[in-house]
Tab-separated table of C-alpha atoms and ligand atoms in Angstrom:
chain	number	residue	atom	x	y	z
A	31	UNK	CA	15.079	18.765	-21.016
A	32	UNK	CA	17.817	17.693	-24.006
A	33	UNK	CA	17.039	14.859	-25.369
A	34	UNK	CA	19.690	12.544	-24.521
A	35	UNK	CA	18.263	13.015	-20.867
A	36	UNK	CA	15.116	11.184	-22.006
A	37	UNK	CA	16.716	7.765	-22.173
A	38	UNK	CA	17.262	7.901	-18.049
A	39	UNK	CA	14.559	5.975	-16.001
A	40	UNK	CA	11.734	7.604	-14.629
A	41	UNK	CA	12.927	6.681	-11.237
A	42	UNK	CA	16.245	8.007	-11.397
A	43	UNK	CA	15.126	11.045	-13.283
A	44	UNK	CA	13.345	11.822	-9.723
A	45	UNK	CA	16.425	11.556	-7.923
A	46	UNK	CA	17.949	14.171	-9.955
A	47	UNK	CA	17.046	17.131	-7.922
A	48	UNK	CA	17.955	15.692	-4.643
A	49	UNK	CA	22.086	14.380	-6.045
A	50	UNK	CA	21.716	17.817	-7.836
A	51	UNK	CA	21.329	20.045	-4.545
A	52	UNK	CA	23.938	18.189	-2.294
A	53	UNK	CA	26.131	18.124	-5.295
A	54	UNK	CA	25.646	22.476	-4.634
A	55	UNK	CA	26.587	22.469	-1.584
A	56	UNK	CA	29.851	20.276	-1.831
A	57	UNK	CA	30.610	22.524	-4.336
A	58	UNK	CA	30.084	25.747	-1.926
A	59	UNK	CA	32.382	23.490	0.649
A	60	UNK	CA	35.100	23.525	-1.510
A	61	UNK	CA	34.979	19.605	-2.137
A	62	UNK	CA	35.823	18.156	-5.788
A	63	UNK	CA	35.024	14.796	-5.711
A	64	UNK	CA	32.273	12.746	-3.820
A	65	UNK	CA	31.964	8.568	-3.364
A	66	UNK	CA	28.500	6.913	-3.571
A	67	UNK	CA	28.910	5.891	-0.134
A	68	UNK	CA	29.649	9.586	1.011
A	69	UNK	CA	26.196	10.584	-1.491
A	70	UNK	CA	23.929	7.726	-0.302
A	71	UNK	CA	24.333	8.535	3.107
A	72	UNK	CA	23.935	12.466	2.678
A	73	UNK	CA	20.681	11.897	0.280
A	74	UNK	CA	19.632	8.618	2.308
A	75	UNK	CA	19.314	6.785	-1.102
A	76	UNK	CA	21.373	3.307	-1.401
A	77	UNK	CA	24.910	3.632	-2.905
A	78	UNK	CA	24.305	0.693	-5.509
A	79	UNK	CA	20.854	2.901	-6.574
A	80	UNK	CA	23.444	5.627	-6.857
A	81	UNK	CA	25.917	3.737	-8.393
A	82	UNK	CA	23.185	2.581	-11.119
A	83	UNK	CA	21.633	6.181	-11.616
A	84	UNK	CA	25.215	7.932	-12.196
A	85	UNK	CA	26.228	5.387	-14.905
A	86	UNK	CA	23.514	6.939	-16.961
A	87	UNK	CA	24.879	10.533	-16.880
A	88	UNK	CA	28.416	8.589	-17.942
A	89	UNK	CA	29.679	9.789	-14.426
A	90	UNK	CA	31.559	6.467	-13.889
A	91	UNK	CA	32.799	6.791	-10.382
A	92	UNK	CA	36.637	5.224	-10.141
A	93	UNK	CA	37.931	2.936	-7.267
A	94	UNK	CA	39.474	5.317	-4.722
A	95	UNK	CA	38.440	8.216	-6.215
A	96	UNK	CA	34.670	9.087	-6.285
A	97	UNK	CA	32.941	11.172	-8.690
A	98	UNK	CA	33.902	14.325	-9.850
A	99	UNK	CA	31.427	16.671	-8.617
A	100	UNK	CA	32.492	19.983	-11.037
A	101	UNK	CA	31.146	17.345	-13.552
A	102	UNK	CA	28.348	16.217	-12.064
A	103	UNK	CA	26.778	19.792	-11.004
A	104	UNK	CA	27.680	20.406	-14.948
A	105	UNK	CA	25.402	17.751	-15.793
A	106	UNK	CA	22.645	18.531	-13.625
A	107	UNK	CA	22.439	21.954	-14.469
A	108	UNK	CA	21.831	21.116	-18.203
A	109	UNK	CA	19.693	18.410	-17.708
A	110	UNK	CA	17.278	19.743	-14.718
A	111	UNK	CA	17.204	22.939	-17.288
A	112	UNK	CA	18.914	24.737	-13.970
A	113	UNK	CA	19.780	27.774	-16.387
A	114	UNK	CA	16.600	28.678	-17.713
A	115	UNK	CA	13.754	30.127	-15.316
A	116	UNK	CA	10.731	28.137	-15.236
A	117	UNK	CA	7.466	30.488	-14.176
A	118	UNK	CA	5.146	28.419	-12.506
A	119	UNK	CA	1.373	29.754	-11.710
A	120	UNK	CA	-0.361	28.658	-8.497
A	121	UNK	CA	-4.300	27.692	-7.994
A	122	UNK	CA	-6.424	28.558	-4.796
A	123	UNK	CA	-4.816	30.625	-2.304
A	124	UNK	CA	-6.110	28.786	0.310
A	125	UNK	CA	-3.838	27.938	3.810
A	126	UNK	CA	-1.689	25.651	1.373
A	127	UNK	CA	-1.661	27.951	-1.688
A	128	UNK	CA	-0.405	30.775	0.360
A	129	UNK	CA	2.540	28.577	2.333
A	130	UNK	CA	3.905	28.261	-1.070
A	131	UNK	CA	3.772	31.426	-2.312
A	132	UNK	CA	5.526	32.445	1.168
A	133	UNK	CA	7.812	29.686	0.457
A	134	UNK	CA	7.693	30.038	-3.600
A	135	UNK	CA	10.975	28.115	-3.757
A	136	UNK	CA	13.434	30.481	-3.381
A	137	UNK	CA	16.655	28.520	-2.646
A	138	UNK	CA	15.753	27.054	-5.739
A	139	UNK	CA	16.579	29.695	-8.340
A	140	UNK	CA	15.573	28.133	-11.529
A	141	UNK	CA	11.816	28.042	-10.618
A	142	UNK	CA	9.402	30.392	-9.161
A	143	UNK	CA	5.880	30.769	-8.761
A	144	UNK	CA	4.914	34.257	-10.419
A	145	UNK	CA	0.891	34.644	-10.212
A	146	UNK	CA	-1.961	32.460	-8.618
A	147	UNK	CA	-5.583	32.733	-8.914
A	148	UNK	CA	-8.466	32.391	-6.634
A	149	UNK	CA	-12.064	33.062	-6.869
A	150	UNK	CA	-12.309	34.341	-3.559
A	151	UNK	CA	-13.042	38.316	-4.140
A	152	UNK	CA	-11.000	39.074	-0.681
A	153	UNK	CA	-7.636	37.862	-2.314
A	154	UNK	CA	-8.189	38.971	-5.958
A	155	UNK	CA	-5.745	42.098	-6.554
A	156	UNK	CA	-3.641	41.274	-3.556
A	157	UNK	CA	0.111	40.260	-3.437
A	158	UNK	CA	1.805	37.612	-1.693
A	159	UNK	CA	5.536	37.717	-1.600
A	160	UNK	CA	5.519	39.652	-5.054
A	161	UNK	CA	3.374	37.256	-6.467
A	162	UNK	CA	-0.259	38.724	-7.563
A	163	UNK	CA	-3.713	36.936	-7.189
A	164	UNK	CA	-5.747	36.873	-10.332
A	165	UNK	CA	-9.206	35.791	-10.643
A	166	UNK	CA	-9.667	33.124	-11.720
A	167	UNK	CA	-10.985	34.351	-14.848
A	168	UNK	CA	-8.355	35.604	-16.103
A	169	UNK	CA	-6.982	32.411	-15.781
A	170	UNK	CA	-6.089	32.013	-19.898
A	171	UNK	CA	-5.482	35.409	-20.262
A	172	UNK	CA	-2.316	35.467	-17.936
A	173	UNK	CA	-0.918	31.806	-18.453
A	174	UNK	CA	-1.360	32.832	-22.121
A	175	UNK	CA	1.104	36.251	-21.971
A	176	UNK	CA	3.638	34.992	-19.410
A	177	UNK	CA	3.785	31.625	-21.455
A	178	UNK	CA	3.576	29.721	-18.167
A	179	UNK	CA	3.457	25.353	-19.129
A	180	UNK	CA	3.604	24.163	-15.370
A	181	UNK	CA	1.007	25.061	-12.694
A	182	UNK	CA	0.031	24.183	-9.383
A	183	UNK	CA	-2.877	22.981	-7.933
A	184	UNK	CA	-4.184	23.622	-4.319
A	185	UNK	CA	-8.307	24.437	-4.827
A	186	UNK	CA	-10.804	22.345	-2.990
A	187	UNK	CA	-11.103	18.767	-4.535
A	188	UNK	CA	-14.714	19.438	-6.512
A	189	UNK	CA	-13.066	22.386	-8.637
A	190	UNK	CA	-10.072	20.338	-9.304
A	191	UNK	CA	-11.130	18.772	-12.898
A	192	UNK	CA	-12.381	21.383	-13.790
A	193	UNK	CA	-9.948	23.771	-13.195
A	194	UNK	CA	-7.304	21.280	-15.073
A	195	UNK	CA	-9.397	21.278	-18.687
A	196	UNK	CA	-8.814	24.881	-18.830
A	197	UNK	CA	-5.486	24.255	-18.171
A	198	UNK	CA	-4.626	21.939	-20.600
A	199	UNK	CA	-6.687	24.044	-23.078
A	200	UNK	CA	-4.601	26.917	-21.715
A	201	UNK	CA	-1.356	25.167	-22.828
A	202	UNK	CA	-0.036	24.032	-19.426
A	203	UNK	CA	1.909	20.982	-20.033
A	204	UNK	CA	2.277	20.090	-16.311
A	205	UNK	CA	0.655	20.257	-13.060
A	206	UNK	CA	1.534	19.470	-9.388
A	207	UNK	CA	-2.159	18.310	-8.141
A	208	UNK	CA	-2.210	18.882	-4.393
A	209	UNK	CA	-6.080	18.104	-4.297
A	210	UNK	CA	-7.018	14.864	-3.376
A	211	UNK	CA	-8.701	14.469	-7.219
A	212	UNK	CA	-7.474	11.943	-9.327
A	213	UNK	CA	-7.598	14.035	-12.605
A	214	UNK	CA	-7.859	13.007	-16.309
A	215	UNK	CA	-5.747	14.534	-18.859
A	216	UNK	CA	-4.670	13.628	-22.371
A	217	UNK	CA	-1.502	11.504	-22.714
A	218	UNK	CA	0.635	14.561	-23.050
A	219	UNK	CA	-0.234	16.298	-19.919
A	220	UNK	CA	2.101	15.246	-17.012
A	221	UNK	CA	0.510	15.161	-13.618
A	222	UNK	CA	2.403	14.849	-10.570
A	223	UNK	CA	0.269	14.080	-7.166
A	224	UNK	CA	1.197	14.855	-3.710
A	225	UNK	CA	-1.280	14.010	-1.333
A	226	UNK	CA	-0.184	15.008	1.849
A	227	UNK	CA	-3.165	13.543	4.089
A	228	UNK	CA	-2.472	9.778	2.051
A	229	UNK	CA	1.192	10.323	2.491
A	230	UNK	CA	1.296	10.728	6.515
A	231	UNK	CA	-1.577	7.810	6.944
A	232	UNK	CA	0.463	6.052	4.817
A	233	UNK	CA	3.733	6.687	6.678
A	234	UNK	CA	1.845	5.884	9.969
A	235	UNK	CA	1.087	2.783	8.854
A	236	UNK	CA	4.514	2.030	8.018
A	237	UNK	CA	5.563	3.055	11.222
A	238	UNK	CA	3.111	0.738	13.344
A	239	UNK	CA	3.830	-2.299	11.110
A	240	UNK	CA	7.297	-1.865	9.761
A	241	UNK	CA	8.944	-0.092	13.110
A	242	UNK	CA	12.509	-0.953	11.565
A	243	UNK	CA	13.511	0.864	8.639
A	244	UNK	CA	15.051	-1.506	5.299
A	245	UNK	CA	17.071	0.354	2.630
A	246	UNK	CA	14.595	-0.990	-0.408
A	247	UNK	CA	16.911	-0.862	-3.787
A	248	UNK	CA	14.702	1.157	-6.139
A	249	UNK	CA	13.692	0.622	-9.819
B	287	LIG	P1	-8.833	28.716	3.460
B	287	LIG	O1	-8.855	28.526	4.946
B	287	LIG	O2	-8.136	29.975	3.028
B	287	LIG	O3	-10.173	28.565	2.805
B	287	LIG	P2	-8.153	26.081	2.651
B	287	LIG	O4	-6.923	25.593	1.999
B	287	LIG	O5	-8.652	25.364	3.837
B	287	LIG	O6	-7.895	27.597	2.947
B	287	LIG	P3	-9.931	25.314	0.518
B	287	LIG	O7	-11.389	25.192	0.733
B	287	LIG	O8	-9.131	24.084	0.349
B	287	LIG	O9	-9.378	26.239	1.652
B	287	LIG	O10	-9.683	26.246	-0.753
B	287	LIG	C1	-8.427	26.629	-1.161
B	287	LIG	C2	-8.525	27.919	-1.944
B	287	LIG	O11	-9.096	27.640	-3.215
B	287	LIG	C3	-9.390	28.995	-1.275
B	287	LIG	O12	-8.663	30.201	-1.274
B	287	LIG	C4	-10.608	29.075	-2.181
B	287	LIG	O13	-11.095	30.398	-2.248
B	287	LIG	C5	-10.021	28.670	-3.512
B	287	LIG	N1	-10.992	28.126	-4.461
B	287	LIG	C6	-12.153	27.474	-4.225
B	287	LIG	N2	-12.749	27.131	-5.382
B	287	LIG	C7	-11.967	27.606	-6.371
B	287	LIG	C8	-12.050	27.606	-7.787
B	287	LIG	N3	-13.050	27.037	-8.445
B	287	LIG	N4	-11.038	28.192	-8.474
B	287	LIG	C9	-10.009	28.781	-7.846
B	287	LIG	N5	-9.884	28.824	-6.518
B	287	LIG	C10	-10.848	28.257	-5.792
């Protein structure tokens, strides 16, 4: 990312994608401006949030007008790094591992997943989608000669730790943690975690004891 992007909130740095690919397809539309209102209910993300996140890309939106969306997309693109490939590598081809490598991202051009690893002899040598399955062995060897920082993480909880010291040793400087594990890293490492099975108890719960849905302004 340039450095001037490094001043925006964490919380609005999220956002990013999401403004980024509506922004796309107004553009494909034809349509050269956009107002918050028009954004927050497209993105389903409060117009003063918007309002508050756009004022740190110096997109100032005017009365009347909106935003200018050529000049949004062309902020986007240079801050979410949108012109440079980023290679990702994928861990355990289990059932999850192998939905994204079907998946691997593809309406999303600037990031692809280009080799995985398993330890599972079955799916070593094999290709999904393009995308060949290493052992896991060759783990360093591979991340090392395609330069790969970012990796993701879908192996069985116990391997998980493991698994992310050779990373970091390996030079990854990211990883998307799918596992339930709650992994350590040094300060530098930047660990993102989705887990799915905490996410839909948690939006369950939410359901059952908040049944009516508030806009909550974000950080
Ligand atoms: P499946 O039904 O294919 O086993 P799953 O997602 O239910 O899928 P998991 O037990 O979660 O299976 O394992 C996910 C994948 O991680 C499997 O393909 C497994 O072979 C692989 N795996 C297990 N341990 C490791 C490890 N230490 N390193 C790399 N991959 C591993």
């Amino acid at each position: 990312m340039a450095n001037d992007s490094m001043k925006i909130p964490q919380a609005t740095a999220k956002r990013l994608p999401l403004y980024y690919r509506f922004l796309k397809n107004l553009h494909t539309s034809g349509k050269q401006r956009v107002s918050s209102a028009e954004l927050s209910e497209a993105v389903k993300v409060d117009s003063a949030t918007i309002r508050r996140d756009f004022s740190y890309f110096g997109a100032l939106g005017k009365k009347g007008y909106g935003y200018n969306v050529n000049y949004l997309i062309s902020f986007f693109r240079k801050t979410l790094d949108q012109d440079e490939l980023t290679q990702v590598a994928l861990i355990g081809v289990g059932n999850l591992g192998t939905a994204f490598l079907n998946y691997n991202f593809l309406k999303n051009n600037n990031t692809k997943i280009v080799c995985a690893f398993d330890v599972d002899p079955e799916k070593m040598g094999t290709m999904i989608r393009e995308v060949p399955v290493y052992h896991l062995d060759e783990l360093e060897k591979v991340l090392f000669d395609a330069d790969i920082a970012v990796a993701i993480l879908t192996v069985p909880a116990p391997a998980a730790q493991m698994i992310t010291d050779r990373l970091v040793k390996a030079d990854v400087k990211a990883i998307l943690n799918f596992t339930p594990a709650r992994l350590n890293v040094p300060p530098s490492i930047r660990v993102h975690h989705i887990d799915l099975a905490v996410e839909l108890q948690s939006l369950i719960y939410f359901l059952k004891h908040y049944p009516t849905v508030e806009v909550e302004e974000e950080e």
